Amino acid sequence: MTKMRLLRLWIVLGSVFMILLIIVYWDNVGTAHFYLHTSLSRPHPPGAFPTTGKDEEREFVSDVDEFLDKLLSSSGKQNDPLKKKTEQPPLHGSSKPILRNMEENVRGYDWSTHDTKQNPDQEKLQAERRNMLREFCANSSFVFPTKNRSFDDIPNYELNHLIVDDRHGIIYCYVPKVACTNWKRVMIVLSESLLDQGIPYKDPLDIPREHVHNTSTHLTFNKFWRRYGKFSRHLMKIKLKKYTKFLFVRDPFVRLISAFRSKFELENDEFYRRFAVPMLKLYSNHTSLPTSVSFPDFIQYLIDPRTEKLAPFNEHWRQVYRLCHPCQIDYDFVGKLETLDEDAAQLLQLLKVDKLLHFPPSYRNRTASSWEEDWFAKIPLAWRQQLYKLYEADFVLFGYPKPENLLKD
């Protein structure tokens, strides 16, 4: 009996040592040089994305994830949902997708050809955006909530916007109302996380919108705890160090207008029930509840201190610094919706996937910054100033000018 116990103890200690050895080795050497030539290594399926010899350092395999899964999970757990690709109902064949969502029907796509030639100053522009972000994060006189906490201090549930593609070594922080539907589609194609009749999608626009926003489709940081347990934070840090990290942002006030248009101007029973009804009860003078909420009601809801005492802002109007943690995560690429076509083309080249797919076309009827004055015309000056304070960090960190015309009489 004693010998058996000692044997079991040595097996456990050996397994733990092997895990730590893998983590330390991967941390120091990088995933590009780490490939397990064992039964755990999976051959890429037919049609997998090709790579060239020059790109070997960008080849990121998920064998370490799978190996750690084997060691950290019990032998009886064979159906981990995080390891399975999601099978979705078949699509009707079409060169352009069927637009099932009202928002896409109303706005439509801009199928016109865009000039995506690289501007020689784009690399300089990217450097300026990243430097501005780093400088303000390091500036002790510029203060906003959560700025000074470390990555380890971020609660797990606040990491749910960081989508990981282990096949290409990419991390994308999605911001609602900033082309996130189409960037999620791109991530699905690259990660091959969604199947149509057993085959991964190749064209982003073939992916139905209702599947794009299904959380089970994406591997996000907040799911790491279920897979890796106490090793999850260390592995997150390794991926943040090794992978290419990007996000797209937008003028904060224009993003709010866009959120209001899509969630309250278009028919949306869920948002009407969860958000419009409370707004109307608090701020509307009507004896019976109207069928729609006004933009002033929405702004009053945002600046009301009681709102976040009940629950955090919905992701569609939550500040970018709270979604993507730009002072805790050093992003390699900061795109903007105002320069979406140019930035998307540049990013796909940077990721070395521009030959594999194209970024989907933009909406024809996108909310424009020129609409700001009209939308805020009926908003009291004091409310506008309070609203700016709420979103000031997003304006400053991402280089958007202070809207002086809206903040003064």
CSV table of C-alpha atoms in Angstrom, one decimal:
chain,number,residue,atom,x,y,z
A,1,MET,CA,0.0,0.0,0.0
A,2,THR,CA,2.8,2.4,0.9
A,3,LYS,CA,4.5,1.7,-2.4
A,4,MET,CA,1.3,2.4,-4.3
A,5,ARG,CA,0.8,5.7,-2.5
A,6,LEU,CA,4.4,6.7,-3.2
A,7,LEU,CA,3.9,5.8,-6.9
A,8,ARG,CA,0.7,7.9,-7.1
A,9,LEU,CA,2.5,10.8,-5.4
A,10,TRP,CA,5.3,10.7,-7.9
A,11,ILE,CA,2.9,10.6,-10.8
A,12,VAL,CA,1.1,13.7,-9.5
A,13,LEU,CA,4.3,15.5,-8.8
A,14,GLY,CA,5.7,14.6,-12.2
A,15,SER,CA,2.6,15.8,-13.9
A,16,VAL,CA,2.7,19.1,-12.1
A,17,PHE,CA,6.4,19.5,-12.9
A,18,MET,CA,5.7,18.8,-16.5
A,19,ILE,CA,3.0,21.5,-16.6
A,20,LEU,CA,5.2,24.1,-15.0
A,21,LEU,CA,8.1,23.2,-17.4
A,22,ILE,CA,5.8,23.6,-20.4
A,23,ILE,CA,4.5,27.0,-19.1
A,24,VAL,CA,8.0,28.3,-18.3
A,25,TYR,CA,9.4,27.0,-21.7
A,26,TRP,CA,6.5,28.5,-23.6
A,27,ASP,CA,6.8,31.8,-21.8
A,28,ASN,CA,10.5,32.1,-22.6
A,29,VAL,CA,10.7,30.6,-26.1
A,30,GLY,CA,7.3,31.4,-27.5
A,31,THR,CA,4.6,29.3,-29.2
A,32,ALA,CA,6.3,29.7,-32.6
A,33,HIS,CA,9.0,27.2,-31.5
A,34,PHE,CA,6.9,24.9,-29.4
A,35,TYR,CA,5.1,22.0,-31.1
A,36,LEU,CA,4.4,18.7,-29.5
A,37,HIS,CA,5.2,15.9,-31.9
A,38,THR,CA,3.1,13.4,-30.0
A,39,SER,CA,-0.3,11.9,-30.3
A,40,LEU,CA,-1.8,15.2,-29.0
A,41,SER,CA,-0.6,17.1,-32.1
A,42,ARG,CA,-3.4,17.5,-34.6
A,43,PRO,CA,-2.9,17.7,-38.4
A,44,HIS,CA,-4.6,20.7,-39.9
A,45,PRO,CA,-7.7,19.8,-41.8
A,46,PRO,CA,-7.9,20.0,-45.6
A,47,GLY,CA,-8.1,23.6,-46.7
A,48,ALA,CA,-6.3,25.0,-43.7
A,49,PHE,CA,-4.8,28.3,-44.2
A,50,PRO,CA,-1.4,28.0,-45.9
A,51,THR,CA,1.8,29.6,-44.5
A,52,THR,CA,5.2,30.4,-45.9
A,53,GLY,CA,8.6,29.8,-44.5
A,54,LYS,CA,9.0,33.5,-43.7
A,55,ASP,CA,5.8,33.3,-41.6
A,56,GLU,CA,6.8,30.4,-39.4
A,57,GLU,CA,7.2,32.7,-36.4
A,58,ARG,CA,3.6,33.6,-36.7
A,59,GLU,CA,2.3,30.0,-36.7
A,60,PHE,CA,0.5,29.6,-33.4
A,61,VAL,CA,-0.8,26.1,-32.6
A,62,SER,CA,-3.2,25.2,-29.9
A,63,ASP,CA,-1.5,21.9,-29.0
A,64,VAL,CA,-0.3,23.4,-25.6
A,65,ASP,CA,-3.9,24.2,-24.8
A,66,GLU,CA,-5.0,20.7,-25.7
A,67,PHE,CA,-2.1,19.2,-23.8
A,68,LEU,CA,-2.9,21.2,-20.7
A,69,ASP,CA,-6.5,20.2,-21.1
A,70,LYS,CA,-5.5,16.5,-21.0
A,71,LEU,CA,-3.4,17.0,-17.8
A,72,LEU,CA,-5.6,19.4,-15.9
A,73,SER,CA,-9.0,17.8,-16.6
A,74,SER,CA,-10.1,14.5,-15.3
A,75,SER,CA,-9.9,11.5,-17.6
A,76,GLY,CA,-13.7,11.2,-17.6
A,77,LYS,CA,-14.3,14.7,-19.1
A,78,GLN,CA,-14.4,14.1,-22.9
A,79,ASN,CA,-17.0,16.7,-23.8
A,80,ASP,CA,-15.5,20.1,-22.9
A,81,PRO,CA,-17.6,22.6,-24.9
A,82,LEU,CA,-14.6,24.9,-25.2
A,83,LYS,CA,-12.7,22.3,-27.3
A,84,LYS,CA,-15.5,21.7,-29.8
A,85,LYS,CA,-16.2,23.6,-32.9
A,86,THR,CA,-19.8,24.7,-33.1
A,87,GLU,CA,-22.0,23.2,-35.8
A,88,GLN,CA,-24.7,25.5,-37.1
A,89,PRO,CA,-27.7,24.9,-39.3
A,90,PRO,CA,-26.9,24.9,-43.0
A,91,LEU,CA,-27.2,28.2,-45.0
A,92,HIS,CA,-28.9,28.7,-48.3
A,93,GLY,CA,-26.3,29.1,-51.0
A,94,SER,CA,-25.9,32.7,-52.1
A,95,SER,CA,-23.2,35.1,-53.2
A,96,LYS,CA,-24.5,37.6,-50.7
A,97,PRO,CA,-26.0,36.6,-47.3
A,98,ILE,CA,-29.7,36.7,-46.6
A,99,LEU,CA,-30.1,39.7,-44.2
A,100,ARG,CA,-32.3,38.2,-41.5
A,101,ASN,CA,-31.8,41.1,-39.1
A,102,MET,CA,-33.9,44.2,-39.2
A,103,GLU,CA,-30.9,46.4,-38.6
A,104,GLU,CA,-29.1,45.0,-41.6
A,105,ASN,CA,-32.3,45.3,-43.7
A,106,VAL,CA,-32.7,48.9,-42.8
A,107,ARG,CA,-29.1,50.0,-43.3
A,108,GLY,CA,-28.1,47.6,-46.1
A,109,TYR,CA,-24.5,47.0,-47.2
A,110,ASP,CA,-22.3,49.2,-49.3
A,111,TRP,CA,-21.2,46.9,-52.0
A,112,SER,CA,-19.3,49.6,-53.9
A,113,THR,CA,-15.6,49.1,-54.4
A,114,HIS,CA,-13.4,50.9,-51.9
A,115,ASP,CA,-9.8,51.9,-52.6
A,116,THR,CA,-7.8,50.0,-50.0
A,117,LYS,CA,-4.3,51.0,-51.2
A,118,GLN,CA,-2.0,51.5,-48.3
A,119,ASN,CA,-1.3,55.1,-47.3
A,120,PRO,CA,2.4,55.5,-46.7
A,121,ASP,CA,1.6,57.4,-43.5
A,122,GLN,CA,-0.6,54.6,-42.1
A,123,GLU,CA,2.2,53.0,-40.1
A,124,LYS,CA,3.1,56.4,-38.7
A,125,LEU,CA,-0.6,57.0,-37.8
A,126,GLN,CA,-0.7,53.7,-36.0
A,127,ALA,CA,2.5,54.5,-34.0
A,128,GLU,CA,0.9,57.9,-33.0
A,129,ARG,CA,-2.3,56.2,-31.8
A,130,ARG,CA,-0.4,53.6,-29.8
A,131,ASN,CA,2.0,56.2,-28.3
A,132,MET,CA,-0.9,58.5,-27.3
A,133,LEU,CA,-2.6,55.6,-25.6
A,134,ARG,CA,0.6,54.7,-23.7
A,135,GLU,CA,1.4,58.3,-22.7
A,136,PHE,CA,-2.0,59.0,-21.2
A,137,CYS,CA,-2.0,55.6,-19.4
A,138,ALA,CA,1.4,56.6,-17.9
A,139,ASN,CA,0.3,60.2,-17.1
A,140,SER,CA,-0.4,60.3,-13.4
A,141,SER,CA,-2.3,63.6,-13.7
A,142,PHE,CA,-4.9,62.0,-16.0
A,143,VAL,CA,-7.2,59.9,-13.8
A,144,PHE,CA,-10.2,57.8,-14.5
A,145,PRO,CA,-11.8,54.7,-12.8
A,146,THR,CA,-9.8,51.4,-13.0
A,147,LYS,CA,-6.9,53.1,-14.6
A,148,ASN,CA,-4.3,52.1,-12.1
A,149,ARG,CA,-5.3,48.5,-11.4
A,150,SER,CA,-3.2,45.7,-12.7
A,151,PHE,CA,-4.3,43.0,-15.2
A,152,ASP,CA,-4.5,40.5,-12.3
A,153,ASP,CA,-7.0,42.9,-10.6
A,154,ILE,CA,-9.5,42.7,-13.5
A,155,PRO,CA,-12.4,40.4,-12.6
A,156,ASN,CA,-12.8,37.4,-14.9
A,157,TYR,CA,-16.2,38.5,-16.1
A,158,GLU,CA,-14.7,41.8,-17.4
A,159,LEU,CA,-12.5,39.8,-19.8
A,160,ASN,CA,-15.4,38.5,-21.9
A,161,HIS,CA,-14.8,40.9,-24.8
A,162,LEU,CA,-11.3,39.5,-25.6
A,163,ILE,CA,-11.7,36.9,-28.4
A,164,VAL,CA,-8.7,34.6,-29.0
A,165,ASP,CA,-7.7,33.0,-32.2
A,166,ASP,CA,-4.9,30.4,-31.4
A,167,ARG,CA,-4.5,29.4,-35.0
A,168,HIS,CA,-3.1,32.7,-36.0
A,169,GLY,CA,-2.0,34.2,-32.7
A,170,ILE,CA,-4.6,37.0,-32.6
A,171,ILE,CA,-6.6,38.6,-29.7
A,172,TYR,CA,-9.5,41.0,-30.6
A,173,CYS,CA,-11.3,43.1,-28.1
A,174,TYR,CA,-14.7,43.8,-29.6
A,175,VAL,CA,-16.5,47.1,-28.9
A,176,PRO,CA,-20.2,47.0,-29.8
A,177,LYS,CA,-21.3,49.6,-32.4
A,178,VAL,CA,-17.8,49.7,-33.9
A,179,ALA,CA,-18.0,47.2,-36.7
A,180,CYS,CA,-17.8,44.3,-34.2
A,181,THR,CA,-20.3,42.1,-36.1
A,182,ASN,CA,-18.0,41.9,-39.1
A,183,TRP,CA,-14.8,41.6,-37.1
A,184,LYS,CA,-16.3,38.8,-35.2
A,185,ARG,CA,-17.1,37.2,-38.5
A,186,VAL,CA,-13.5,37.6,-39.5
A,187,MET,CA,-12.4,35.9,-36.2
A,188,ILE,CA,-14.8,33.0,-36.8
A,189,VAL,CA,-13.3,32.4,-40.3
A,190,LEU,CA,-9.7,32.6,-39.0
A,191,SER,CA,-10.2,30.4,-35.9
A,192,GLU,CA,-12.5,28.0,-37.7
A,193,SER,CA,-14.7,28.0,-34.6
A,194,LEU,CA,-18.0,27.6,-36.5
A,195,LEU,CA,-18.9,24.9,-39.0
A,196,ASP,CA,-21.5,24.8,-41.7
A,197,GLN,CA,-22.4,21.2,-42.5
A,198,GLY,CA,-19.0,20.1,-41.0
A,199,ILE,CA,-17.0,22.6,-43.0
A,200,PRO,CA,-15.5,25.8,-41.5
A,201,TYR,CA,-16.8,29.1,-43.0
A,202,LYS,CA,-14.4,30.8,-45.5
A,203,ASP,CA,-16.4,33.9,-46.3
A,204,PRO,CA,-17.2,36.2,-43.4
A,205,LEU,CA,-20.5,37.3,-44.9
A,206,ASP,CA,-21.8,33.8,-45.2
A,207,ILE,CA,-22.0,33.6,-41.4
A,208,PRO,CA,-25.5,34.5,-40.2
A,209,ARG,CA,-25.7,37.4,-37.8
A,210,GLU,CA,-27.6,35.5,-35.1
A,211,HIS,CA,-24.6,33.0,-34.9
A,212,VAL,CA,-22.0,35.7,-34.8
A,213,HIS,CA,-23.1,37.1,-31.5
A,214,ASN,CA,-23.6,33.7,-29.9
A,215,THR,CA,-21.1,33.6,-27.0
A,216,SER,CA,-20.5,29.8,-27.5
A,217,THR,CA,-19.0,30.6,-30.9
A,218,HIS,CA,-16.0,32.4,-29.6
A,219,LEU,CA,-13.1,31.5,-27.2
A,220,THR,CA,-12.8,34.5,-24.8
A,221,PHE,CA,-10.5,35.1,-21.9
A,222,ASN,CA,-13.3,34.8,-19.3
A,223,LYS,CA,-13.7,31.1,-20.4
A,224,PHE,CA,-10.1,30.3,-19.5
A,225,TRP,CA,-10.8,29.6,-15.9
A,226,ARG,CA,-13.1,26.7,-16.8
A,227,ARG,CA,-10.3,25.2,-19.0
A,228,TYR,CA,-7.1,26.0,-17.1
A,229,GLY,CA,-8.2,26.8,-13.5
A,230,LYS,CA,-5.4,28.4,-11.5
A,231,PHE,CA,-3.1,28.5,-14.6
A,232,SER,CA,-5.6,30.7,-16.5
A,233,ARG,CA,-4.1,34.1,-15.7
A,234,HIS,CA,-0.6,33.0,-16.5
A,235,LEU,CA,-1.7,31.6,-19.9
A,236,MET,CA,-3.6,34.8,-20.6
A,237,LYS,CA,-0.4,36.8,-20.0
A,238,ILE,CA,1.6,34.5,-22.3
A,239,LYS,CA,-1.0,35.0,-25.0
A,240,LEU,CA,-1.0,38.8,-24.5
A,241,LYS,CA,2.7,38.8,-24.7
A,242,LYS,CA,3.0,36.6,-27.8
A,243,TYR,CA,-0.2,37.4,-29.8
A,244,THR,CA,-1.2,40.4,-31.9
A,245,LYS,CA,-3.8,42.4,-30.1
A,246,PHE,CA,-6.2,44.8,-31.7
A,247,LEU,CA,-9.4,46.8,-31.1
A,248,PHE,CA,-11.5,49.3,-33.1
A,249,VAL,CA,-12.9,52.5,-31.5
A,250,ARG,CA,-15.2,55.3,-32.5
A,251,ASP,CA,-16.1,58.8,-31.5
A,252,PRO,CA,-17.8,58.2,-28.1
A,253,PHE,CA,-20.8,60.5,-28.7
A,254,VAL,CA,-21.4,59.1,-32.2
A,255,ARG,CA,-21.2,55.6,-30.8
A,256,LEU,CA,-24.0,56.5,-28.3
A,257,ILE,CA,-26.2,57.8,-31.1
A,258,SER,CA,-25.6,54.6,-33.1
A,259,ALA,CA,-26.5,52.5,-30.0
A,260,PHE,CA,-29.7,54.5,-29.5
A,261,ARG,CA,-30.6,54.1,-33.2
A,262,SER,CA,-30.1,50.3,-33.3
A,263,LYS,CA,-31.5,49.4,-29.9
A,264,PHE,CA,-34.4,51.9,-29.5
A,265,GLU,CA,-35.4,53.2,-32.9
A,266,LEU,CA,-35.6,49.8,-34.5
A,267,GLU,CA,-38.0,47.3,-33.0
A,268,ASN,CA,-36.2,45.4,-30.2
A,269,ASP,CA,-38.5,43.7,-27.7
A,270,GLU,CA,-35.6,42.7,-25.4
A,271,PHE,CA,-34.1,46.2,-25.1
A,272,TYR,CA,-37.6,47.8,-24.8
A,273,ARG,CA,-38.4,45.6,-21.9
A,274,ARG,CA,-35.0,45.7,-20.1
A,275,PHE,CA,-34.0,49.4,-20.7
A,276,ALA,CA,-36.8,51.5,-22.4
A,277,VAL,CA,-39.5,50.6,-19.9
A,278,PRO,CA,-37.4,51.6,-16.8
A,279,MET,CA,-36.3,54.8,-18.6
A,280,LEU,CA,-39.9,55.7,-19.5
A,281,LYS,CA,-41.1,55.1,-15.9
A,282,LEU,CA,-38.3,57.3,-14.5
A,283,TYR,CA,-38.1,60.1,-17.0
A,284,SER,CA,-41.3,60.2,-19.1
A,285,ASN,CA,-44.2,62.5,-18.3
A,286,HIS,CA,-46.7,60.2,-20.0
A,287,THR,CA,-49.5,58.6,-17.9
A,288,SER,CA,-49.2,55.5,-20.0
A,289,LEU,CA,-45.9,54.1,-21.4
A,290,PRO,CA,-45.3,55.1,-25.0
A,291,THR,CA,-43.9,52.5,-27.4
A,292,SER,CA,-40.5,54.2,-27.8
A,293,VAL,CA,-38.0,56.0,-25.7
A,294,SER,CA,-36.6,59.4,-26.7
A,295,PHE,CA,-32.9,60.3,-27.0
A,296,PRO,CA,-33.1,62.8,-24.1
A,297,ASP,CA,-34.6,59.9,-22.0
A,298,PHE,CA,-31.6,57.8,-23.0
A,299,ILE,CA,-29.0,60.5,-22.1
A,300,GLN,CA,-30.7,61.1,-18.7
A,301,TYR,CA,-30.6,57.4,-18.0
A,302,LEU,CA,-26.8,57.4,-18.7
A,303,ILE,CA,-26.0,60.3,-16.4
A,304,ASP,CA,-28.3,59.2,-13.6
A,305,PRO,CA,-26.1,57.9,-10.7
A,306,ARG,CA,-28.8,55.4,-9.9
A,307,THR,CA,-28.3,53.6,-13.2
A,308,GLU,CA,-25.0,51.9,-12.4
A,309,LYS,CA,-25.9,51.2,-8.8
A,310,LEU,CA,-28.5,48.8,-10.2
A,311,ALA,CA,-26.2,47.2,-12.9
A,312,PRO,CA,-23.2,48.1,-15.0
A,313,PHE,CA,-23.8,49.8,-18.3
A,314,ASN,CA,-24.9,47.5,-21.1
A,315,GLU,CA,-22.0,46.7,-23.5
A,316,HIS,CA,-23.5,48.8,-26.3
A,317,TRP,CA,-22.9,52.0,-24.3
A,318,ARG,CA,-20.3,50.9,-21.8
A,319,GLN,CA,-17.0,52.9,-22.1
A,320,VAL,CA,-14.2,51.3,-24.2
A,321,TYR,CA,-11.7,51.6,-21.4
A,322,ARG,CA,-14.1,49.3,-19.3
A,323,LEU,CA,-14.5,46.8,-22.1
A,324,CYS,CA,-10.9,46.5,-23.4
A,325,HIS,CA,-8.7,47.7,-20.5
A,326,PRO,CA,-6.2,49.7,-22.7
A,327,CYS,CA,-4.0,50.7,-19.7
A,328,GLN,CA,-3.6,47.1,-18.7
A,329,ILE,CA,-3.2,45.6,-22.2
A,330,ASP,CA,-0.7,46.9,-24.6
A,331,TYR,CA,-2.5,46.8,-28.0
A,332,ASP,CA,-0.5,46.4,-31.2
A,333,PHE,CA,-3.2,47.9,-33.4
A,334,VAL,CA,-5.8,50.6,-32.7
A,335,GLY,CA,-8.3,50.9,-35.5
A,336,LYS,CA,-11.0,53.6,-35.9
A,337,LEU,CA,-14.4,53.3,-37.5
A,338,GLU,CA,-13.8,56.7,-39.1
A,339,THR,CA,-11.0,55.1,-41.1
A,340,LEU,CA,-12.4,51.6,-41.2
A,341,ASP,CA,-11.6,50.6,-44.8
A,342,GLU,CA,-8.0,51.7,-44.6
A,343,ASP,CA,-7.4,50.3,-41.1
A,344,ALA,CA,-9.0,47.0,-41.9
A,345,ALA,CA,-6.8,46.5,-45.0
A,346,GLN,CA,-3.7,47.5,-43.0
A,347,LEU,CA,-4.6,45.2,-40.2
A,348,LEU,CA,-5.3,42.1,-42.4
A,349,GLN,CA,-1.9,42.7,-44.0
A,350,LEU,CA,-0.2,43.0,-40.6
A,351,LEU,CA,-1.8,39.7,-39.5
A,352,LYS,CA,-0.7,38.1,-42.8
A,353,VAL,CA,-4.3,37.0,-43.6
A,354,ASP,CA,-5.1,39.5,-46.4
A,355,LYS,CA,-4.9,36.7,-49.0
A,356,LEU,CA,-7.3,34.5,-47.1
A,357,LEU,CA,-10.3,36.8,-46.7
A,358,HIS,CA,-11.5,40.4,-47.2
A,359,PHE,CA,-13.1,42.6,-44.6
A,360,PRO,CA,-16.9,42.7,-45.2
A,361,PRO,CA,-18.4,45.9,-46.7
A,362,SER,CA,-19.6,48.8,-44.6
A,363,TYR,CA,-23.2,49.9,-44.0
A,364,ARG,CA,-24.5,52.5,-46.4
A,365,ASN,CA,-26.4,54.3,-43.6
A,366,ARG,CA,-23.7,54.4,-40.9
A,367,THR,CA,-24.2,57.0,-38.1
A,368,ALA,CA,-22.0,60.0,-39.0
A,369,SER,CA,-20.2,62.4,-36.7
A,370,SER,CA,-21.8,65.3,-38.6
A,371,TRP,CA,-25.1,64.3,-37.0
A,372,GLU,CA,-23.9,65.1,-33.4
A,373,GLU,CA,-25.2,68.7,-33.3
A,374,ASP,CA,-28.7,67.8,-34.5
A,375,TRP,CA,-29.0,64.8,-32.0
A,376,PHE,CA,-27.8,66.8,-29.0
A,377,ALA,CA,-29.7,70.0,-29.9
A,378,LYS,CA,-32.5,69.2,-27.4
A,379,ILE,CA,-30.1,67.9,-24.7
A,380,PRO,CA,-29.6,70.5,-21.9
A,381,LEU,CA,-26.1,71.8,-21.6
A,382,ALA,CA,-25.6,70.5,-18.1
A,383,TRP,CA,-26.5,67.0,-19.3
A,384,ARG,CA,-24.0,67.2,-22.2
A,385,GLN,CA,-21.2,68.2,-19.8
A,386,GLN,CA,-22.1,65.4,-17.4
A,387,LEU,CA,-22.1,62.9,-20.3
A,388,TYR,CA,-18.7,64.1,-21.5
A,389,LYS,CA,-17.2,63.5,-18.0
A,390,LEU,CA,-18.6,59.9,-18.2
A,391,TYR,CA,-16.9,59.3,-21.6
A,392,GLU,CA,-13.9,61.6,-21.2
A,393,ALA,CA,-11.4,58.8,-20.9
A,394,ASP,CA,-12.4,57.3,-24.2
A,395,PHE,CA,-12.1,60.7,-25.9
A,396,VAL,CA,-8.7,61.3,-24.5
A,397,LEU,CA,-7.1,57.9,-24.7
A,398,PHE,CA,-8.1,57.4,-28.4
A,399,GLY,CA,-7.4,60.9,-29.6
A,400,TYR,CA,-10.9,62.2,-30.2
A,401,PRO,CA,-11.2,66.0,-29.9
A,402,LYS,CA,-13.3,67.4,-27.1
A,403,PRO,CA,-16.6,68.4,-28.6
A,404,GLU,CA,-16.4,72.0,-27.5
A,405,ASN,CA,-19.4,73.0,-29.7
A,406,LEU,CA,-21.6,70.7,-27.6
A,407,LEU,CA,-20.2,71.7,-24.2
A,408,LYS,CA,-20.5,75.5,-24.4
A,409,ASP,CA,-23.5,77.8,-24.8
